[in-house]
Short mmCIF file of C-alpha atoms and ligand atoms in Angstrom, two decimals:
data_model
loop_
_atom_site.label_atom_id
_atom_site.label_comp_id
_atom_site.label_asym_id
_atom_site.label_seq_id
_atom_site.Cartn_x
_atom_site.Cartn_y
_atom_site.Cartn_z
CA UNK A 1 0.00 0.00 0.00
CA UNK A 2 1.24 3.49 -0.75
CA UNK A 3 2.64 5.41 2.20
CA UNK A 4 0.41 8.36 3.15
CA UNK A 5 2.88 10.84 1.70
CA UNK A 6 2.35 9.15 -1.63
CA UNK A 7 -1.23 10.20 -2.09
CA UNK A 8 -1.32 10.27 -5.87
CA UNK A 9 -3.86 13.06 -6.13
CA UNK A 10 -1.64 15.91 -7.23
CA UNK A 11 -1.36 18.81 -4.87
CA UNK A 12 -3.21 17.64 -1.79
CA UNK A 13 -0.49 17.12 0.80
CA UNK A 14 0.77 19.72 3.24
CA UNK A 15 4.32 18.42 2.99
CA UNK A 16 4.17 18.36 -0.81
CA UNK A 17 7.45 20.25 -0.96
CA UNK A 18 9.44 17.40 0.60
CA UNK A 19 9.38 15.42 -2.63
CA UNK A 20 7.90 17.77 -5.22
CA UNK A 21 8.92 17.95 -8.86
CA UNK A 22 9.17 21.68 -9.50
CA UNK A 23 9.32 23.13 -12.99
CA UNK A 24 11.16 26.41 -13.49
CA UNK A 25 9.54 28.84 -15.90
CA UNK A 26 11.60 31.70 -17.29
CA UNK A 27 8.55 33.68 -18.44
CA UNK A 28 10.28 35.64 -21.16
CA UNK A 29 11.17 32.44 -23.01
CA UNK A 30 8.48 29.92 -22.13
CA UNK A 31 5.55 30.69 -24.46
CA UNK A 32 4.42 33.86 -26.19
CA UNK A 33 0.65 34.23 -25.88
CA UNK A 34 0.21 37.68 -27.45
CA UNK A 35 2.55 37.20 -30.40
CA UNK A 36 5.01 40.00 -29.68
CA UNK A 37 8.09 37.78 -29.50
CA UNK A 38 8.33 37.78 -25.70
CA UNK A 39 6.94 35.03 -23.50
CA UNK A 40 4.12 36.02 -21.18
CA UNK A 41 1.52 34.86 -18.68
CA UNK A 42 -1.04 34.23 -21.42
CA UNK A 43 1.51 31.83 -22.91
CA UNK A 44 1.97 30.05 -19.59
CA UNK A 45 -1.79 29.75 -19.04
CA UNK A 46 -2.18 28.16 -22.45
CA UNK A 47 0.50 25.61 -21.58
CA UNK A 48 -0.79 24.63 -18.15
CA UNK A 49 -2.28 21.38 -19.53
CA UNK A 50 1.20 20.55 -20.88
CA UNK A 51 2.69 21.05 -17.41
CA UNK A 52 -0.05 18.97 -15.82
CA UNK A 53 0.56 16.20 -18.31
CA UNK A 54 4.29 16.39 -17.68
CA UNK A 55 3.45 15.62 -14.07
CA UNK A 56 5.01 18.47 -12.10
CA UNK A 57 3.77 19.53 -8.68
CA UNK A 58 4.74 23.19 -8.80
CA UNK A 59 6.04 25.90 -11.06
CA UNK A 60 8.69 28.39 -9.99
CA UNK A 61 8.54 31.62 -11.97
CA UNK A 62 11.71 33.67 -12.25
CA UNK A 63 10.76 37.32 -11.62
CA UNK A 64 7.66 38.47 -13.47
CA UNK A 65 7.42 41.88 -11.81
CA UNK A 66 7.78 45.34 -13.29
CA UNK A 67 11.41 45.58 -14.37
CA UNK A 68 13.60 47.37 -16.90
CA UNK A 69 15.09 43.88 -17.51
CA UNK A 70 18.67 44.98 -16.95
CA UNK A 71 19.28 41.52 -15.50
CA UNK A 72 16.44 39.40 -16.87
CA UNK A 73 13.97 40.68 -14.26
CA UNK A 74 16.31 40.30 -11.27
CA UNK A 75 16.13 44.07 -11.16
CA UNK A 76 12.68 44.60 -9.69
CA UNK A 77 11.08 48.03 -9.92
CA UNK A 78 7.79 47.06 -8.24
CA UNK A 79 6.91 43.72 -6.64
CA UNK A 80 3.18 44.37 -6.74
CA UNK A 81 2.96 44.93 -10.48
CA UNK A 82 3.45 42.36 -13.23
CA UNK A 83 5.68 43.67 -15.99
CA UNK A 84 3.38 44.75 -18.86
CA UNK A 85 5.52 42.65 -21.21
CA UNK A 86 4.26 39.61 -19.30
CA UNK A 87 0.70 40.63 -18.45
CA UNK A 88 -1.28 41.95 -15.51
CA UNK A 89 -1.79 41.15 -11.85
CA UNK A 90 -5.27 39.93 -12.69
CA UNK A 91 -3.78 37.43 -15.15
CA UNK A 92 -1.25 36.31 -12.55
CA UNK A 93 -4.05 35.65 -10.09
CA UNK A 94 -5.95 33.68 -12.72
CA UNK A 95 -2.83 31.75 -13.60
CA UNK A 96 -2.18 30.85 -9.96
CA UNK A 97 -5.78 29.63 -9.55
CA UNK A 98 -5.89 27.72 -12.85
CA UNK A 99 -2.61 26.00 -12.07
CA UNK A 100 -3.84 25.08 -8.62
CA UNK A 101 -6.97 23.55 -10.12
CA UNK A 102 -4.65 21.29 -12.12
CA UNK A 103 -2.74 20.33 -8.98
CA UNK A 104 0.18 22.68 -9.69
CA UNK A 105 1.37 25.11 -7.03
CA UNK A 106 3.04 28.44 -7.77
CA UNK A 107 6.39 29.62 -6.45
CA UNK A 108 7.49 33.21 -7.03
CA UNK A 109 10.97 34.69 -6.89
CA UNK A 110 11.95 37.36 -4.34
CA UNK A 111 15.24 39.21 -4.73
CA UNK A 112 16.11 40.67 -1.31
CA UNK A 113 19.69 41.67 -2.03
CA UNK A 114 18.85 44.46 -4.44
CA UNK A 115 16.16 46.31 -6.39
CA UNK A 116 16.16 48.01 -9.76
CA UNK A 117 17.66 51.47 -10.03
CA UNK A 118 14.16 52.37 -11.30
CA UNK A 119 12.54 51.29 -8.03
CA UNK A 120 10.83 54.30 -6.38
CA UNK A 121 13.08 53.95 -3.34
CA UNK A 122 16.25 54.31 -5.35
CA UNK A 123 14.93 57.17 -7.42
CA UNK A 124 13.94 58.94 -4.21
CA UNK A 125 17.37 58.23 -2.73
CA UNK A 126 19.11 59.78 -5.73
CA UNK A 127 16.87 62.83 -5.60
CA UNK A 128 17.16 63.31 -1.84
CA UNK A 129 20.95 63.56 -1.79
CA UNK A 130 23.73 62.68 0.67
CA UNK A 131 22.81 62.14 4.30
CA UNK A 132 19.08 61.80 3.59
CA UNK A 133 16.90 59.12 5.18
CA UNK A 134 16.09 57.89 1.65
CA UNK A 135 19.75 57.01 1.08
CA UNK A 136 19.82 54.95 4.26
CA UNK A 137 17.78 52.22 2.55
CA UNK A 138 20.84 51.54 0.36
CA UNK A 139 24.60 51.61 0.88
CA UNK A 140 25.63 55.11 -0.13
CA UNK A 141 29.09 56.24 0.94
CA UNK A 142 31.61 58.97 0.12
CA UNK A 143 34.53 57.75 -1.94
CA UNK A 144 38.14 57.39 -0.92
CA UNK A 145 41.07 59.36 -2.31
CA UNK A 146 41.71 63.09 -2.05
CA UNK A 147 38.55 63.95 -3.95
CA UNK A 148 36.42 60.91 -3.21
CA UNK A 149 37.30 59.61 -6.64
CA UNK A 150 38.00 56.05 -5.47
CA UNK A 151 35.30 53.54 -4.52
CA UNK A 152 34.61 53.17 -0.79
CA UNK A 153 35.99 49.64 -0.66
CA UNK A 154 37.50 46.93 -2.80
CA UNK A 155 34.74 44.32 -2.85
CA UNK A 156 34.77 42.12 -5.92
CA UNK A 157 31.58 41.95 -7.96
CA UNK A 158 29.44 38.84 -8.38
CA UNK A 159 29.48 39.61 -12.09
CA UNK A 160 32.74 40.95 -13.50
CA UNK A 161 33.20 44.73 -13.25
CA UNK A 162 33.02 47.28 -10.46
CA UNK A 163 30.82 46.96 -7.37
CA UNK A 164 30.41 50.69 -6.76
CA UNK A 165 28.98 53.42 -8.94
CA UNK A 166 29.42 57.13 -8.33
CA UNK A 167 26.43 59.42 -8.64
CA UNK A 168 26.40 63.06 -9.69
CA UNK A 169 26.69 64.51 -6.19
CA UNK A 170 29.89 62.51 -5.62
CA UNK A 171 28.59 59.70 -3.41
CA UNK A 172 28.96 56.08 -4.38
CA UNK A 173 26.44 53.26 -4.03
CA UNK A 174 27.04 49.56 -3.64
CA UNK A 175 25.81 46.96 -6.13
CA UNK A 176 27.10 43.41 -5.91
CA UNK A 177 25.63 42.82 -9.38
CA UNK A 178 25.09 45.45 -12.10
CA UNK A 179 24.83 49.23 -11.47
CA UNK A 180 21.11 48.83 -12.26
CA UNK A 181 20.77 46.63 -9.15
CA UNK A 182 21.58 48.74 -6.06
CA UNK A 183 21.98 46.67 -2.89
CA UNK A 184 19.49 47.25 -0.10
CA UNK A 185 20.52 47.97 3.47
CA UNK A 186 19.14 45.07 5.48
CA UNK A 187 20.04 46.71 8.77
CA UNK A 188 17.16 49.11 8.06
CA UNK A 189 13.78 48.13 9.56
CA UNK A 190 11.83 49.53 6.59
CA UNK A 191 13.64 47.15 4.25
CA UNK A 192 12.59 44.25 6.43
CA UNK A 193 9.00 45.41 6.80
CA UNK A 194 8.60 45.94 3.08
CA UNK A 195 9.81 42.45 2.20
CA UNK A 196 7.50 40.80 4.70
CA UNK A 197 4.66 42.82 3.25
CA UNK A 198 5.62 41.64 -0.26
CA UNK A 199 5.62 38.03 0.96
CA UNK A 200 2.12 38.49 2.36
CA UNK A 201 0.98 40.17 -0.84
CA UNK A 202 1.85 37.06 -2.88
CA UNK A 203 0.77 34.50 -0.29
CA UNK A 204 -2.60 36.19 -0.19
CA UNK A 205 -2.87 35.64 -3.93
CA UNK A 206 -2.46 31.90 -3.50
CA UNK A 207 1.27 31.57 -4.00
CA UNK A 208 2.54 28.44 -2.22
CA UNK A 209 6.23 29.19 -2.08
CA UNK A 210 9.02 31.69 -2.58
CA UNK A 211 12.43 31.22 -4.12
CA UNK A 212 14.92 33.55 -2.45
CA UNK A 213 17.46 35.00 -4.83
CA UNK A 214 21.09 35.29 -3.69
CA UNK A 215 19.90 34.30 -0.23
CA UNK A 216 23.32 34.40 1.43
CA UNK A 217 24.21 37.93 0.28
CA UNK A 218 21.79 40.56 1.64
CA UNK A 219 23.43 41.25 5.03
CA UNK A 220 26.55 43.43 4.98
CA UNK A 221 29.13 44.38 7.57
CA UNK A 222 27.92 47.94 8.37
CA UNK A 223 31.50 49.21 8.32
CA UNK A 224 31.83 47.99 4.70
CA UNK A 225 35.49 47.08 5.31
CA UNK A 226 37.86 46.05 2.54
CA UNK A 227 37.75 42.41 1.59
CA UNK A 228 40.47 40.36 3.30
CA UNK A 229 40.89 36.80 2.05
CA UNK A 230 39.88 34.31 4.71
CA UNK A 231 38.64 36.90 7.23
CA UNK A 232 35.74 35.60 9.26
CA UNK A 233 33.01 36.73 9.20
CA UNK A 234 32.93 37.62 5.52
CA UNK A 235 31.81 41.25 4.99
CA UNK A 236 28.85 40.22 2.82
CA UNK A 237 28.56 36.47 2.34
CA UNK A 238 26.65 34.24 4.76
CA UNK A 239 26.53 36.67 7.67
CA UNK A 240 24.87 35.53 10.88
CA UNK A 241 22.35 38.41 10.80
CA UNK A 242 20.58 36.66 7.93
CA UNK A 243 19.23 33.87 10.10
CA UNK A 244 17.14 36.22 12.18
CA UNK A 245 15.72 37.72 8.98
CA UNK A 246 14.75 34.30 7.60
CA UNK A 247 13.25 33.23 10.94
CA UNK A 248 11.01 36.21 10.72
CA UNK A 249 10.11 35.34 7.09
CA UNK A 250 9.36 31.81 8.22
CA UNK A 251 6.77 33.08 10.66
CA UNK A 252 5.08 34.92 7.80
CA UNK A 253 5.16 31.83 5.56
CA UNK A 254 3.86 29.55 8.32
CA UNK A 255 0.76 31.66 8.66
CA UNK A 256 -0.07 30.73 5.05
CA UNK A 257 1.39 27.21 4.93
CA UNK A 258 3.86 28.48 2.33
CA UNK A 259 7.45 27.34 1.80
CA UNK A 260 10.85 28.72 0.87
CA UNK A 261 13.65 27.56 -1.36
CA UNK A 262 16.85 29.51 -0.92
CA UNK A 263 19.48 30.15 -3.54
CA UNK A 264 22.37 29.49 -1.18
CA UNK A 265 25.71 28.98 -2.91
CA UNK A 266 28.06 28.09 -0.03
CA UNK A 267 30.96 25.68 -0.06
CA UNK A 268 30.74 24.92 3.67
CA UNK A 269 28.04 22.32 4.22
CA UNK A 270 27.64 23.05 7.91
CA UNK A 271 27.08 26.75 7.18
CA UNK A 272 24.69 25.81 4.34
CA UNK A 273 22.61 23.58 6.64
CA UNK A 274 22.08 26.46 9.07
CA UNK A 275 19.68 28.03 6.59
CA UNK A 276 17.60 24.85 6.73
CA UNK A 277 17.02 24.70 10.47
CA UNK A 278 13.40 23.94 11.29
CA UNK A 279 12.48 27.58 11.90
CA UNK A 280 14.28 28.96 8.80
CA UNK A 281 14.05 27.95 5.13
CA UNK A 282 12.33 24.71 4.15
CA UNK A 283 14.75 23.92 1.33
CA UNK A 284 17.71 25.29 -0.61
CA UNK A 285 19.10 24.51 -4.04
CA UNK A 286 21.72 21.82 -4.15
CA UNK A 287 24.53 23.25 -6.22
CA UNK A 288 26.93 20.50 -5.14
CA UNK A 289 24.98 18.13 -7.35
CA UNK A 290 24.56 20.57 -10.23
CA UNK A 291 28.28 21.28 -10.38
CA UNK A 292 29.32 17.64 -10.04
CA UNK A 293 31.06 16.12 -13.06
CA UNK A 294 29.68 12.99 -14.75
CA UNK A 295 31.90 10.74 -12.70
CA UNK A 296 30.61 7.82 -10.62
CA UNK A 297 32.67 8.41 -7.49
CA UNK A 298 32.11 12.14 -7.47
CA UNK A 299 28.39 11.76 -8.07
CA UNK A 300 28.06 9.23 -5.29
CA UNK A 301 30.11 11.50 -3.05
CA UNK A 302 27.89 14.49 -3.91
CA UNK A 303 24.76 12.49 -3.13
CA UNK A 304 26.15 11.20 0.17
CA UNK A 305 27.41 14.64 1.21
CA UNK A 306 24.07 16.21 0.34
CA UNK A 307 22.09 13.70 2.35
CA UNK A 308 24.53 13.93 5.26
CA UNK A 309 24.37 17.73 5.39
CA UNK A 310 20.58 17.80 5.34
CA UNK A 311 19.99 15.00 7.84
CA UNK A 312 20.84 16.87 11.07
CA UNK A 313 18.32 19.64 10.32
CA UNK A 314 15.61 17.31 8.99
CA UNK A 315 15.28 19.21 5.70
CA UNK A 316 14.76 17.35 2.42
CA UNK A 317 17.47 17.64 -0.20
CA UNK A 318 16.78 19.25 -3.57
CA UNK A 319 18.26 17.97 -6.83
CA UNK A 320 18.99 20.37 -9.65
CA UNK A 321 20.69 19.71 -12.97
CA UNK A 322 20.08 23.03 -14.66
CA UNK A 323 18.66 26.52 -14.33
CA UNK A 324 18.63 29.86 -16.13
CA UNK A 325 22.17 30.70 -14.97
CA UNK A 326 24.13 27.65 -16.13
CA UNK A 327 25.02 25.85 -19.35
CA UNK A 328 22.26 23.43 -20.33
CA UNK A 329 22.66 19.86 -19.14
CA UNK A 330 23.09 18.02 -22.45
CA UNK A 331 25.77 20.47 -23.56
CA UNK A 332 27.60 20.34 -20.24
CA UNK A 333 27.64 16.56 -20.13
CA UNK A 334 28.65 16.45 -23.79
CA UNK A 335 31.59 18.78 -23.40
CA UNK A 336 34.16 17.14 -21.22
CA UNK A 337 34.70 14.12 -19.05
CA UNK A 338 35.10 16.53 -16.17
CA UNK A 339 31.62 17.97 -16.52
CA UNK A 340 30.78 21.29 -14.97
CA UNK A 341 33.22 24.08 -15.26
CA UNK A 342 32.32 27.72 -15.67
CA UNK A 343 35.31 28.00 -17.98
CA UNK A 344 33.77 25.57 -20.48
CA UNK A 345 31.14 28.22 -21.19
CA UNK A 346 33.69 29.78 -23.54
CA UNK A 347 32.47 30.54 -27.07
CA UNK A 348 32.61 27.61 -29.44
CA UNK A 349 33.71 24.96 -26.91
CA UNK A 350 33.28 21.66 -28.78
CA UNK A 351 30.51 19.46 -27.53
CA UNK A 352 29.26 15.97 -28.36
CA UNK A 353 25.49 16.36 -28.17
CA UNK A 354 24.80 12.70 -28.67
CA UNK A 355 26.95 11.80 -25.68
CA UNK A 356 25.56 14.68 -23.66
CA UNK A 357 21.98 13.66 -24.40
CA UNK A 358 22.63 10.05 -23.42
CA UNK A 359 24.13 11.18 -20.14
CA UNK A 360 21.39 13.74 -19.52
CA UNK A 361 18.78 10.99 -19.95
CA UNK A 362 20.59 8.78 -17.45
CA UNK A 363 21.05 11.76 -15.12
CA UNK A 364 17.30 12.41 -15.28
CA UNK A 365 16.55 8.93 -13.98
CA UNK A 366 19.23 9.21 -11.32
CA UNK A 367 17.96 12.60 -10.18
CA UNK A 368 14.32 11.56 -10.11
CA UNK A 369 15.22 8.50 -8.02
CA UNK A 370 16.90 10.47 -5.24
CA UNK A 371 15.21 11.36 -1.94
CA UNK A 372 13.86 14.92 -1.80
CA UNK A 373 12.49 17.40 -4.30
CA UNK A 374 13.62 17.90 -7.88
CA UNK A 375 13.88 21.05 -10.01
CA UNK A 376 13.43 20.85 -13.74
CA UNK A 377 14.34 23.86 -15.87
CA UNK A 378 12.07 24.61 -18.83
CA UNK A 379 13.35 22.82 -21.91
CA UNK A 380 15.30 20.26 -19.93
CA UNK A 381 12.41 17.87 -20.55
CA UNK A 382 12.93 18.52 -24.28
CA UNK A 383 16.67 17.85 -24.06
CA UNK A 384 17.48 21.33 -25.37
CA UNK A 385 21.18 22.04 -25.81
CA UNK A 386 22.85 25.34 -24.96
CA UNK A 387 22.43 27.66 -27.96
CA UNK A 388 25.19 29.74 -29.49
CA UNK A 389 23.83 33.28 -29.53
CA UNK A 390 25.33 35.55 -32.20
CA UNK A 391 27.35 38.20 -30.39
CA UNK A 392 25.24 41.06 -31.68
CA UNK A 393 22.10 39.48 -30.20
CA UNK A 394 23.43 38.80 -26.68
CA UNK A 395 21.45 40.59 -23.96
CA UNK A 396 22.86 39.17 -20.71
CA UNK A 397 24.73 41.85 -18.70
CA UNK A 398 27.19 39.18 -17.60
CA UNK A 399 28.56 39.13 -21.14
CA UNK A 400 29.09 42.88 -21.28
CA UNK A 401 30.57 43.11 -17.82
CA UNK A 402 33.10 40.42 -18.68
CA UNK A 403 34.33 42.63 -21.50
CA UNK A 404 32.82 40.17 -23.98
CA UNK A 405 34.89 37.16 -22.90
CA UNK A 406 32.02 35.29 -21.22
CA UNK A 407 29.11 34.49 -23.56
CA UNK A 408 26.78 34.98 -20.61
CA UNK A 409 23.63 33.04 -19.88
CA UNK A 410 21.43 33.70 -22.89
CA UNK A 411 22.33 30.32 -24.42
CA UNK A 412 20.13 28.55 -21.87
CA UNK A 413 17.33 31.14 -22.13
CA UNK A 414 16.31 30.66 -25.75
CA UNK A 415 12.53 30.64 -26.43
CA UNK A 416 11.10 27.13 -26.30
CA UNK A 417 10.09 25.11 -29.37
CA UNK A 418 6.48 23.95 -29.14
CA UNK A 419 5.33 23.08 -32.66
CA UNK A 420 7.74 21.71 -35.21
CA UNK A 421 5.87 23.05 -38.22
CA UNK A 422 5.04 26.55 -37.00
CA UNK A 423 7.19 29.64 -37.52
CA UNK A 424 9.77 30.03 -34.75
CA UNK A 425 8.92 26.50 -33.68
CA UNK A 426 5.59 27.69 -32.34
CA UNK A 427 7.00 29.90 -29.59
CA UNK A 428 4.44 32.58 -30.43
CA UNK A 429 2.33 33.50 -33.39
CA UNK A 430 4.96 34.53 -35.86
CA UNK A 431 6.97 37.48 -34.54
CA UNK A 432 10.66 36.80 -34.19
CA UNK A 433 11.45 35.91 -30.57
CA UNK A 434 13.52 38.24 -28.39
CA UNK A 435 16.47 35.81 -28.57
CA UNK A 436 17.17 33.93 -31.79
CA UNK A 437 16.49 30.19 -31.90
CA UNK A 438 19.32 28.20 -33.48
CA UNK A 439 18.89 26.24 -36.71
CA UNK A 440 17.21 22.92 -36.16
CA UNK A 441 15.36 24.08 -33.02
CA UNK A 442 12.07 22.64 -34.29
CA UNK A 443 13.56 19.13 -34.09
CA UNK A 444 13.18 19.55 -30.31
CA UNK A 445 9.56 20.74 -30.49
CA UNK A 446 7.27 19.45 -27.77
CA UNK A 447 4.59 18.28 -30.25
CA UNK A 448 7.08 16.14 -32.12
CA UNK A 449 8.51 14.67 -28.92
CA UNK A 450 5.08 13.96 -27.46
CA UNK A 451 4.46 11.53 -30.32
CA UNK A 452 7.85 9.81 -30.01
CA UNK A 453 8.20 7.04 -27.41
CA UNK A 454 12.00 7.43 -27.45
CA UNK A 455 12.03 11.20 -26.87
CA UNK A 456 13.33 13.06 -23.84
CA UNK A 457 9.82 14.37 -23.20
CA UNK A 458 8.38 10.86 -23.09
CA UNK A 459 11.17 9.81 -20.74
CA UNK A 460 10.41 12.68 -18.34
CA UNK A 461 6.65 12.11 -18.51
CA UNK A 462 7.03 8.42 -17.78
CA UNK A 463 9.56 8.96 -15.01
CA UNK A 464 7.51 11.67 -13.33
CA UNK A 465 4.41 9.51 -13.46
CA UNK A 466 6.27 6.58 -11.89
CA UNK A 467 7.81 8.88 -9.31
CA UNK A 468 4.31 9.83 -8.21
CA UNK A 469 2.92 6.32 -8.17
CA UNK A 470 5.88 4.40 -6.72
CA UNK A 471 5.83 4.56 -2.93
CA UNK A 472 9.61 4.10 -2.77
CA UNK A 473 10.43 7.28 -4.72
CA UNK A 474 10.41 10.81 -3.39
CA UNK A 475 11.27 11.46 0.25
CA UNK A 476 12.66 8.58 2.31
CA UNK A 477 15.80 6.49 2.82
CA UNK A 478 18.42 5.55 0.24
CA UNK A 479 20.71 2.55 0.40
CA UNK A 480 23.68 1.90 -1.90
CA UNK A 481 23.93 -1.61 -3.30
CA UNK A 482 27.16 -3.36 -4.20
CA UNK A 483 27.95 -2.72 -7.87
CA UNK A 484 30.89 -3.06 -10.27
CA UNK A 485 33.35 -0.17 -10.61
CA UNK A 486 31.76 2.79 -12.33
CA UNK A 487 28.20 1.61 -11.70
CA UNK A 488 25.90 3.30 -9.19
CA UNK A 489 23.13 1.13 -7.79
CA UNK A 490 20.79 2.45 -5.15
CA UNK A 491 17.75 1.03 -3.46
CA UNK A 492 14.92 3.35 -2.44
CA UNK A 493 12.55 0.81 -0.97
CA UNK A 494 12.20 -2.94 -0.90
CA UNK A 495 11.85 -3.74 -4.55
CA UNK A 496 12.79 -0.40 -6.06
CA UNK A 497 16.28 0.01 -7.46
CA UNK A 498 17.98 2.60 -9.72
CA UNK A 499 21.15 1.58 -11.57
CA UNK A 500 23.33 3.99 -13.55
CA UNK A 501 26.24 2.75 -15.62
CA UNK A 502 29.08 5.26 -15.86
CA UNK A 503 31.66 2.56 -16.65
CA UNK A 504 33.09 2.09 -20.12
CA UNK A 505 31.58 -1.36 -20.58
CA UNK A 506 27.99 -2.65 -20.34
CA UNK A 507 26.90 -3.79 -16.89
CA UNK A 508 24.71 -6.75 -15.93
CA UNK A 509 21.56 -5.63 -14.14
CA UNK A 510 21.09 -6.82 -10.57
CA UNK A 511 18.37 -9.45 -10.01
CA UNK A 512 14.95 -8.00 -10.65
CA UNK A 513 11.39 -8.85 -11.60
CA UNK A 514 10.60 -6.00 -13.93
CA UNK A 515 12.42 -3.21 -15.69
CA UNK A 516 10.21 -0.22 -14.98
CA UNK A 517 12.06 2.25 -17.16
CA UNK A 518 15.42 2.73 -18.85
CA UNK A 519 17.02 5.87 -20.21
CA UNK A 520 18.07 4.01 -23.37
CA UNK A 521 17.81 0.52 -24.85
CA UNK A 522 19.47 -2.43 -23.07
CA UNK A 523 21.95 -4.35 -25.19
CA UNK A 524 21.08 -7.66 -26.81
CA UNK A 525 22.25 -9.52 -23.69
CA UNK A 526 19.94 -7.47 -21.49
CA UNK A 527 22.86 -5.48 -20.06
CA UNK A 528 22.88 -1.77 -19.25
CA UNK A 529 25.08 0.13 -21.74
CA UNK A 530 27.49 2.90 -20.77
CA UNK A 531 25.82 6.19 -19.75
CA UNK A 532 22.45 4.52 -19.32
CA UNK A 533 20.20 4.20 -16.26
CA UNK A 534 17.41 1.83 -15.30
CA UNK A 535 14.67 1.68 -12.68
CA UNK A 536 13.95 -1.88 -11.58
CA UNK A 537 11.41 -3.59 -9.43
CA UNK A 538 12.04 -6.77 -7.49
C1 NOJ B 601 20.78 34.78 -9.14
C2 NOJ B 601 19.85 34.70 -10.31
O1 NOJ B 601 19.52 33.35 -10.53
C3 NOJ B 601 20.56 35.34 -11.46
O2 NOJ B 601 19.90 35.12 -12.68
C4 NOJ B 601 20.70 36.81 -11.17
O3 NOJ B 601 21.47 37.41 -12.17
C5 NOJ B 601 21.41 37.04 -9.82
N1 NOJ B 601 20.94 36.17 -8.79
C6 NOJ B 601 21.21 38.46 -9.35
O4 NOJ B 601 19.89 38.66 -8.93
#
């Protein structure tokens, strides 16, 4: 009999987030409902049946608020307004309700570290001048040097380029990202009050969760001292003050039964786990897994470390292979034996897409067999590769701030292909999309894949359906089984085993009754080929 947490009716459990499959929508590139070349909420609403059929439990929307889009919407000018390019608040409310009726919860993105330079607070701060209360909501400082011509400190930027910008009256303001994203001063009570009010605003509209952008960055050492390698505490990463802020957010979320997922990039697993204490964030993205190369020992190590770091705080792990900031999975796995490396994002890095796709299919079955929740980035279920964007069409500020050496993140943000025979692969109704789709994009179209039993889409649909119906999948224990070198074999429940072959030769499957699903065909002797995974019963 299915365990109670495996109620198969989508969307009915309170602890749904402990083993949810969450689909990330980058609204600008998902589906264009009004035909202007930019994705929008009308497009998402039209595709809700597709998401329901895919079998996801929730959708996380990257920012859909009013924004000049200096950093793809991570420069928010007003949290209570939907950007007109995407639609209206009324449409967002309808979307949230329609999704919920299909068993799909909505997660929105909150960006506490910074706002847009077009946010009314920042405009008021610029107008009010040095020493004003308006400036206290940000980090304005006089410069150093005889005439204040040098930035107030030497902090390195999260994107390449300077971290301080000087305004006309001579003061400088801090921005860990682009100059269009001034950092907020989290020591200020108004900053805290406003964010809690924004949380309530969205929870009241039926939102079930919030993804917290750059969650380890908002608190700053008020003295803004120079950066000294190894000095503890760090002046702006992972400061202790953050925990009190997130405890307070947790109280807000608990009143609505809503949940958090934090974007917490931290190398220290003990420090990472602090964010997941029972009165703080429910979950955080697992970047250890995302950045792990396609290597059996390292993958097993990443899985063990992840589970070990989550266990003491009782939080479920999350498993992520891709998002809107990293090179798409099939390209990454097709590029090098050593897998993830920011350096391999270089222009024109050779990639073997066939190899990458085979590995990505196996990785999908591995990921979906692990205990905890899973994030799936739009287009991952179609096996989309990273696209080469012509230089004159690149929009990502990361590219410009690197002086043109880093192609940036547009290659994983290309508008999705829906219909193989429609113009622009059916992204919209005929206007050229905001980012160009590469040649051959329609080969990946969802309609074509839906009809193909061997497609990536069919694999994801089948795996997600099994993940819902199999009591052993989702949250719960994991046990490693003995396996030949290079083969990972894990048991999730009596009778439910996942095997992944990363060795160079085919592997015999362990004893089993039924093969539930494989990521590719078995060989003629019934063995599991290299870079292939299987789910077995018995
Ligand atoms: C992380 C987001 O995922 C990324 O897209 C954005 O550029 C930065 N945070 C800044 O908000």
